[in-house]
Short mmCIF file of C-alpha atoms in Angstrom, two decimals:
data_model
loop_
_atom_site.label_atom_id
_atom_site.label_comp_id
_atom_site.label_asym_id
_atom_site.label_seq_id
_atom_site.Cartn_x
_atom_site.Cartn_y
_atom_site.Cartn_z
CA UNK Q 134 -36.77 99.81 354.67
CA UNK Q 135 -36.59 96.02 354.70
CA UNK Q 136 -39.86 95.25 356.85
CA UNK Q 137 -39.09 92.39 359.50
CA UNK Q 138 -41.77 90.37 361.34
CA UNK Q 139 -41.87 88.14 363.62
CA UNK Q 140 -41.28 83.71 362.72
CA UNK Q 141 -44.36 82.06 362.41
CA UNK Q 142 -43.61 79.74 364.52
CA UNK Q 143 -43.87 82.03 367.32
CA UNK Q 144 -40.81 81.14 368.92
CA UNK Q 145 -39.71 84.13 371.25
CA UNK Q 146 -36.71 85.69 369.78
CA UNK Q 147 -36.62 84.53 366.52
CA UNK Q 148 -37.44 86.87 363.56
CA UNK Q 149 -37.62 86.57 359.95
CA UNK Q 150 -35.63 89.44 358.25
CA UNK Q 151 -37.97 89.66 354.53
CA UNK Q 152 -35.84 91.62 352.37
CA UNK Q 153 -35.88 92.08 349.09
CA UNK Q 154 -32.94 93.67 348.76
CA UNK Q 155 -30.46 90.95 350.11
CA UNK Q 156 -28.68 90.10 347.39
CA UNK Q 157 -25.20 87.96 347.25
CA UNK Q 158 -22.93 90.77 345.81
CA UNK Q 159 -23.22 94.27 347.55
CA UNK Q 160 -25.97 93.44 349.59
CA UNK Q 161 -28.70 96.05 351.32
CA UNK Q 162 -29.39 94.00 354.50
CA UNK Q 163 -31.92 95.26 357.46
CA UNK Q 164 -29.57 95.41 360.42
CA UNK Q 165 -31.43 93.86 363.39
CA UNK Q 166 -31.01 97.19 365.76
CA UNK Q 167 -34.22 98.90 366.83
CA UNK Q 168 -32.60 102.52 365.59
CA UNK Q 169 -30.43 101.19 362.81
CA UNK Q 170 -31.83 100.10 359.50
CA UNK Q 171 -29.56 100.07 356.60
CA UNK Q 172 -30.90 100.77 353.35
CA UNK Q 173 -29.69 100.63 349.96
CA UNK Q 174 -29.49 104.30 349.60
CA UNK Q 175 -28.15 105.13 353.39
CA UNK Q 176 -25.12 103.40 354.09
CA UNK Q 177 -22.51 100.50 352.57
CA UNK Q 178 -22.91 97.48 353.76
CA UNK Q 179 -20.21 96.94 357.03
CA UNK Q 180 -17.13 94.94 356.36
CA UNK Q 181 -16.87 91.62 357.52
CA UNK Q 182 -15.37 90.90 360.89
CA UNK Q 183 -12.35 87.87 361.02
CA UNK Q 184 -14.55 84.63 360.91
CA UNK Q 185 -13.17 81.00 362.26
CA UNK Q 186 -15.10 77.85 360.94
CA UNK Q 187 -16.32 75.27 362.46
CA UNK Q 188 -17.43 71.72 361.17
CA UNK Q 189 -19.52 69.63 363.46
CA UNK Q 190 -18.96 65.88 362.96
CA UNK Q 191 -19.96 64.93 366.28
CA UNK Q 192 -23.26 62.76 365.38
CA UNK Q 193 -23.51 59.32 366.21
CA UNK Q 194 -24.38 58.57 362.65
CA UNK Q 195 -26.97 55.97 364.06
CA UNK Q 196 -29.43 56.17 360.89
CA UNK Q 197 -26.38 56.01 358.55
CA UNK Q 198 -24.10 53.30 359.92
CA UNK Q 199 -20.89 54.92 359.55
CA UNK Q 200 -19.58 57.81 360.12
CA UNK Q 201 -21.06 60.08 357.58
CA UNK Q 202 -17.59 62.80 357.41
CA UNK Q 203 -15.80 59.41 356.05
CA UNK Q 204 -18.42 59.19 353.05
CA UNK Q 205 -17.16 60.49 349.95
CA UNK Q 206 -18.86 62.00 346.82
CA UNK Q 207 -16.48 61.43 343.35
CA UNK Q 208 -13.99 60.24 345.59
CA UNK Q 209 -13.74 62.81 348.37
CA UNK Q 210 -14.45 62.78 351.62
CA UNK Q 211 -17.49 64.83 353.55
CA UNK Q 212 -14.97 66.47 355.98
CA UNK Q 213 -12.85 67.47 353.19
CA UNK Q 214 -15.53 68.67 350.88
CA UNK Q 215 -16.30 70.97 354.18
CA UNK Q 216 -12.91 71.76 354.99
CA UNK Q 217 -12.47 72.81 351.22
CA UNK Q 218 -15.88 75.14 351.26
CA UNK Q 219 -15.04 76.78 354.36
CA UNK Q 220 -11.35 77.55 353.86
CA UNK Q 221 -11.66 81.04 351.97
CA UNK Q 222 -13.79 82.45 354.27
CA UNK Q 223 -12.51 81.72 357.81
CA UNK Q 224 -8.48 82.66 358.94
CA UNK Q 225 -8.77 78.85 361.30
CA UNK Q 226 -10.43 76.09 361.63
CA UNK Q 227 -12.00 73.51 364.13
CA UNK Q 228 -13.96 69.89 364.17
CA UNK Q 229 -16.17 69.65 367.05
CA UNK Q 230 -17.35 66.68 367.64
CA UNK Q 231 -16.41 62.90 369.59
CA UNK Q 232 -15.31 61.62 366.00
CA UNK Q 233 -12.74 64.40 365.86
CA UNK Q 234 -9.87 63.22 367.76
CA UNK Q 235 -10.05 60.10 365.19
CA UNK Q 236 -10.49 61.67 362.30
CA UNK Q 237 -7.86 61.41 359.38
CA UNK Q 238 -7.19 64.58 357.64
CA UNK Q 239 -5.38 64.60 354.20
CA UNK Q 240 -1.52 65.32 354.12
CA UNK Q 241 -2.22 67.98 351.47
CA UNK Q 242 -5.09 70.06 350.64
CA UNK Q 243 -7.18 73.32 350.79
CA UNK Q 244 -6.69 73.12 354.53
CA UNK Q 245 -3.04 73.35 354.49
CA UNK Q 246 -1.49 76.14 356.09
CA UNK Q 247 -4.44 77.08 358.09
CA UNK Q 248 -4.38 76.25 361.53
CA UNK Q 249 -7.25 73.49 362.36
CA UNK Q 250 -8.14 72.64 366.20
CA UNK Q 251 -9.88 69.38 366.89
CA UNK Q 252 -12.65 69.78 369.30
CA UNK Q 253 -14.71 67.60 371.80
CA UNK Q 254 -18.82 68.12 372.52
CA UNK Q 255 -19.22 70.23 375.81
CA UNK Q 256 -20.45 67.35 378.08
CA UNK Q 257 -22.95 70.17 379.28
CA UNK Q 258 -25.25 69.19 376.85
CA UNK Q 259 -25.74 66.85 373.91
CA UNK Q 260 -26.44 67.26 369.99
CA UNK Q 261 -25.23 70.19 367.82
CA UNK Q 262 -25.71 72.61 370.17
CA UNK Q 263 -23.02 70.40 372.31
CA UNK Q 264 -20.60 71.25 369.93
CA UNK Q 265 -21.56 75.05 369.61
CA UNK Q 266 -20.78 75.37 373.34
CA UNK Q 267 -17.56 73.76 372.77
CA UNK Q 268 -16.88 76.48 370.17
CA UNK Q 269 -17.61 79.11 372.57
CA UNK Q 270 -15.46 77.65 375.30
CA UNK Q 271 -12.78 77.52 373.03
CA UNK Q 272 -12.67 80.70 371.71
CA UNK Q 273 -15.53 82.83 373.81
CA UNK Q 274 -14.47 86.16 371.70
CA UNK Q 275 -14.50 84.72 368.25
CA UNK Q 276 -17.14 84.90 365.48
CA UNK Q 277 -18.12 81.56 364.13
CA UNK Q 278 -19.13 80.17 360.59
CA UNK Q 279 -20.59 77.28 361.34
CA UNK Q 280 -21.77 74.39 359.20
CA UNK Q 281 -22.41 70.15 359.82
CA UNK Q 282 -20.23 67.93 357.66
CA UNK Q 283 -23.26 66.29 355.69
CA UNK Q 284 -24.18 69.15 353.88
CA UNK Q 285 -21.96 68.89 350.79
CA UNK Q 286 -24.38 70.32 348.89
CA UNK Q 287 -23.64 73.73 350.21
CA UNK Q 288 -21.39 76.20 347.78
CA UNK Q 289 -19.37 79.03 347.70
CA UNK Q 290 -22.11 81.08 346.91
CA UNK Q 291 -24.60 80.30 349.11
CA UNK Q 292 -21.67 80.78 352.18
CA UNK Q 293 -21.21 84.23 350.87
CA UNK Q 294 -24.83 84.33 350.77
CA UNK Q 295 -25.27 84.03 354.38
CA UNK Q 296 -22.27 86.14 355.20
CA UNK Q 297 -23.29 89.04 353.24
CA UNK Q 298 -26.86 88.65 355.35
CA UNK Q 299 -25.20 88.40 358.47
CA UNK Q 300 -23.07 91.53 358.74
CA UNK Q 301 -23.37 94.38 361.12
CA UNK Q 302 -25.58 91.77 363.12
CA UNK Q 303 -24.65 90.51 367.08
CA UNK Q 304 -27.08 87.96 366.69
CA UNK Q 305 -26.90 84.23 364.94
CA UNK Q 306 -28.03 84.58 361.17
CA UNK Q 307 -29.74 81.29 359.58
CA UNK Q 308 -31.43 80.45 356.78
CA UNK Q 309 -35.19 79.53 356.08
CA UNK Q 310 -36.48 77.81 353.06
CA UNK Q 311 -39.48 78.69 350.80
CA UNK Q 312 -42.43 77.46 352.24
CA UNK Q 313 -40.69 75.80 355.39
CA UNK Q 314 -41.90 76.72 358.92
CA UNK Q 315 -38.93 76.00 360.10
CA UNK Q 316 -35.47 77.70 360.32
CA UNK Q 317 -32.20 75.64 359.05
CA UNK Q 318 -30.37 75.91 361.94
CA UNK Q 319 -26.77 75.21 359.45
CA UNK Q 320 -24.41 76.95 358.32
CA UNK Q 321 -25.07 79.56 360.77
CA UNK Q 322 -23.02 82.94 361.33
CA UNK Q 323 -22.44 82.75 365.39
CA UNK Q 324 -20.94 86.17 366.57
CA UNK Q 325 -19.40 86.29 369.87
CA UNK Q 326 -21.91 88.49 371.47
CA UNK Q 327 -24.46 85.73 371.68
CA UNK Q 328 -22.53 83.06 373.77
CA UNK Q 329 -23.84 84.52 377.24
CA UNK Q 330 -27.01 83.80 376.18
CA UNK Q 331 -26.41 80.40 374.41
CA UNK Q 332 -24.99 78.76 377.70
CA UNK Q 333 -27.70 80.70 380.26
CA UNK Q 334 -30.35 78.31 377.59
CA UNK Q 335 -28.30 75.26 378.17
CA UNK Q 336 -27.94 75.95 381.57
CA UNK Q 337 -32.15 75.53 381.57
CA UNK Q 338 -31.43 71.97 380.48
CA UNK Q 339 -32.62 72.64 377.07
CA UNK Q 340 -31.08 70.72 374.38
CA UNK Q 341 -32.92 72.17 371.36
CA UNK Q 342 -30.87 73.62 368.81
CA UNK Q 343 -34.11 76.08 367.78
CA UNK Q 344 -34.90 76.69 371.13
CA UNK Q 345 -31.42 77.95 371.30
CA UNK Q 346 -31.49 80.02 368.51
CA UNK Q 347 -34.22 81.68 369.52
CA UNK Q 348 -32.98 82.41 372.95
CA UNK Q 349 -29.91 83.41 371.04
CA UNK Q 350 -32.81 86.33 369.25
CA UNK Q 351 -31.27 84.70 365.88
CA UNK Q 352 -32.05 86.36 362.79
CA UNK Q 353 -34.07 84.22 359.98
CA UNK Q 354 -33.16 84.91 356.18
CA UNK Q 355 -35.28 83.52 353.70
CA UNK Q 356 -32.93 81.84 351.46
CA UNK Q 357 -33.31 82.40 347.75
CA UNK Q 358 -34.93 79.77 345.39
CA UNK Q 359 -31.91 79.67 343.38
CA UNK Q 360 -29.82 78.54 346.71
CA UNK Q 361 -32.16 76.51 347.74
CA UNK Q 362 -31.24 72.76 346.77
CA UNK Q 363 -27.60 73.72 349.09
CA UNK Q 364 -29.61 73.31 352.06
CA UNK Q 365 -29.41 69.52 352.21
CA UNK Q 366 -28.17 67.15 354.51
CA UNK Q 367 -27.91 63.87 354.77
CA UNK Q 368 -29.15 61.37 357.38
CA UNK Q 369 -29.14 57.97 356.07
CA UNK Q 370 -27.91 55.73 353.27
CA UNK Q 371 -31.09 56.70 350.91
CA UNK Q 372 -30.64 60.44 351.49
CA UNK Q 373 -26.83 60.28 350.58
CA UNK Q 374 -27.27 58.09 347.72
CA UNK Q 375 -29.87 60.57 346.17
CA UNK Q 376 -27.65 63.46 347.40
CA UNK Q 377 -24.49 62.10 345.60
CA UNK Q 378 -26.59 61.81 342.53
CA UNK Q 379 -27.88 65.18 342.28
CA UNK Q 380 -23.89 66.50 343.13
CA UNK Q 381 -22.35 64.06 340.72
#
């Protein structure tokens, strides 16, 4: 069995699933029940349940002076870079975030065809997890892939990654990097199940995205070396420039 212990960090509820045997193709993932542990040799893997995607573009954009889903990499946009990633694996789509409502999508593109719902923060609370309540308001019995619009590092493969990890679970799924302390609270699998328990944190007047995960009892997958470098975002004019570098 895939062993599971606790996040260093000690934050009550989240816990780092170590397995071995998570792979991207046909994984073996430890499923986060107390009687159910899926092995490689027990059971297949559980299909995956009808995912909608979210992109959050709601950030003020403060430390990079313009909005950053307008900055484009080879000539195309963040938002549509996102829009293109997330379009195989969700059936419809949503931006959640102030900037939505003003955002200009392309005429033409991977998103065509799929519905896409433009979104505004839940004035409950601020940040990400603003726009995560939002989702769940919207659609409280959906399952949502979730991911910010400045990480256009991010690839097919790591998505599948993460979805692969996150099936059979009623809890969020996240990444952690090597050697980080931290989880990476995007892209994130949010299943339905968890919403009660995301609002009843923000009710508490707790704006922490972490905090919220781990009152959410999020699961914490330590993401592969290989997948690594698709874990990066971008906060300011530096950051993208060395991003767009390492893309390009």
């Amino acid at each position: 069995k895939c062993p599971k212990v606790n996040f260093r960090t000690a934050r009550q509820g989240i816990t780092l699933i170590n397995c071995d045997q998570l792979q991207l193709s046909g994984i073996m993932a430890s499923r986060e029940s107390n009687d159910t542990n899926l092995t490689a040799s027990s059971k297949e893997p559980s299909p995956r349940r009808p995912l909608s995607g979210a992109i959050l573009i709601g950030g003020q954009s403060r430390r990079m002076g313009t909005p950053k889903a307008e900055l484009k990499i080879a000539g195309r946009r963040l938002i549509d870079i996102a829009i293109d990633l997330l379009h195989p694996f969700v059936h419809a789509l949503a931006l959640v975030g102030h900037y939505a409502s003003a955002l200009q999508l392309q005429g033409a593109g991977p998103h065509k065809g799929k519905s896409i719902v433009r979104l505004e923060d839940d004035p409950a609370t601020t940040g990400p997890l603003a726009g995560i309540a939002a989702l769940f308001s919207h659609q409280p019995d959906a399952d949502w892939l979730v991911i910010p619009c400045d990480m256009p590092a991010l690839t097919p493969q790591s998505i599948d990654w993460l979805l692969t990890a996150a099936r059979g679970s009623a809890t969020p799924t996240v990444g952690v990097l090597p050697g980080s302390p931290e989880p990476e609270p995007f892209p994130a699998v949010l299943p339905s199940t968890c919403a009660p328990a995301c609002r009843a944190h923000i009710a508490t007047g707790n704006r922490s995205l972490r905090s919220a995960l781990a009152a959410m009892n999020a699961r914490v997958i330590p993401i592969p070396e290989s997948l690594a470098p698709c874990w990066t975002n971008c906060n300011t004019p530096e950051e993208f420039s060395r991003l767009t570098g390492e893309i390009s």
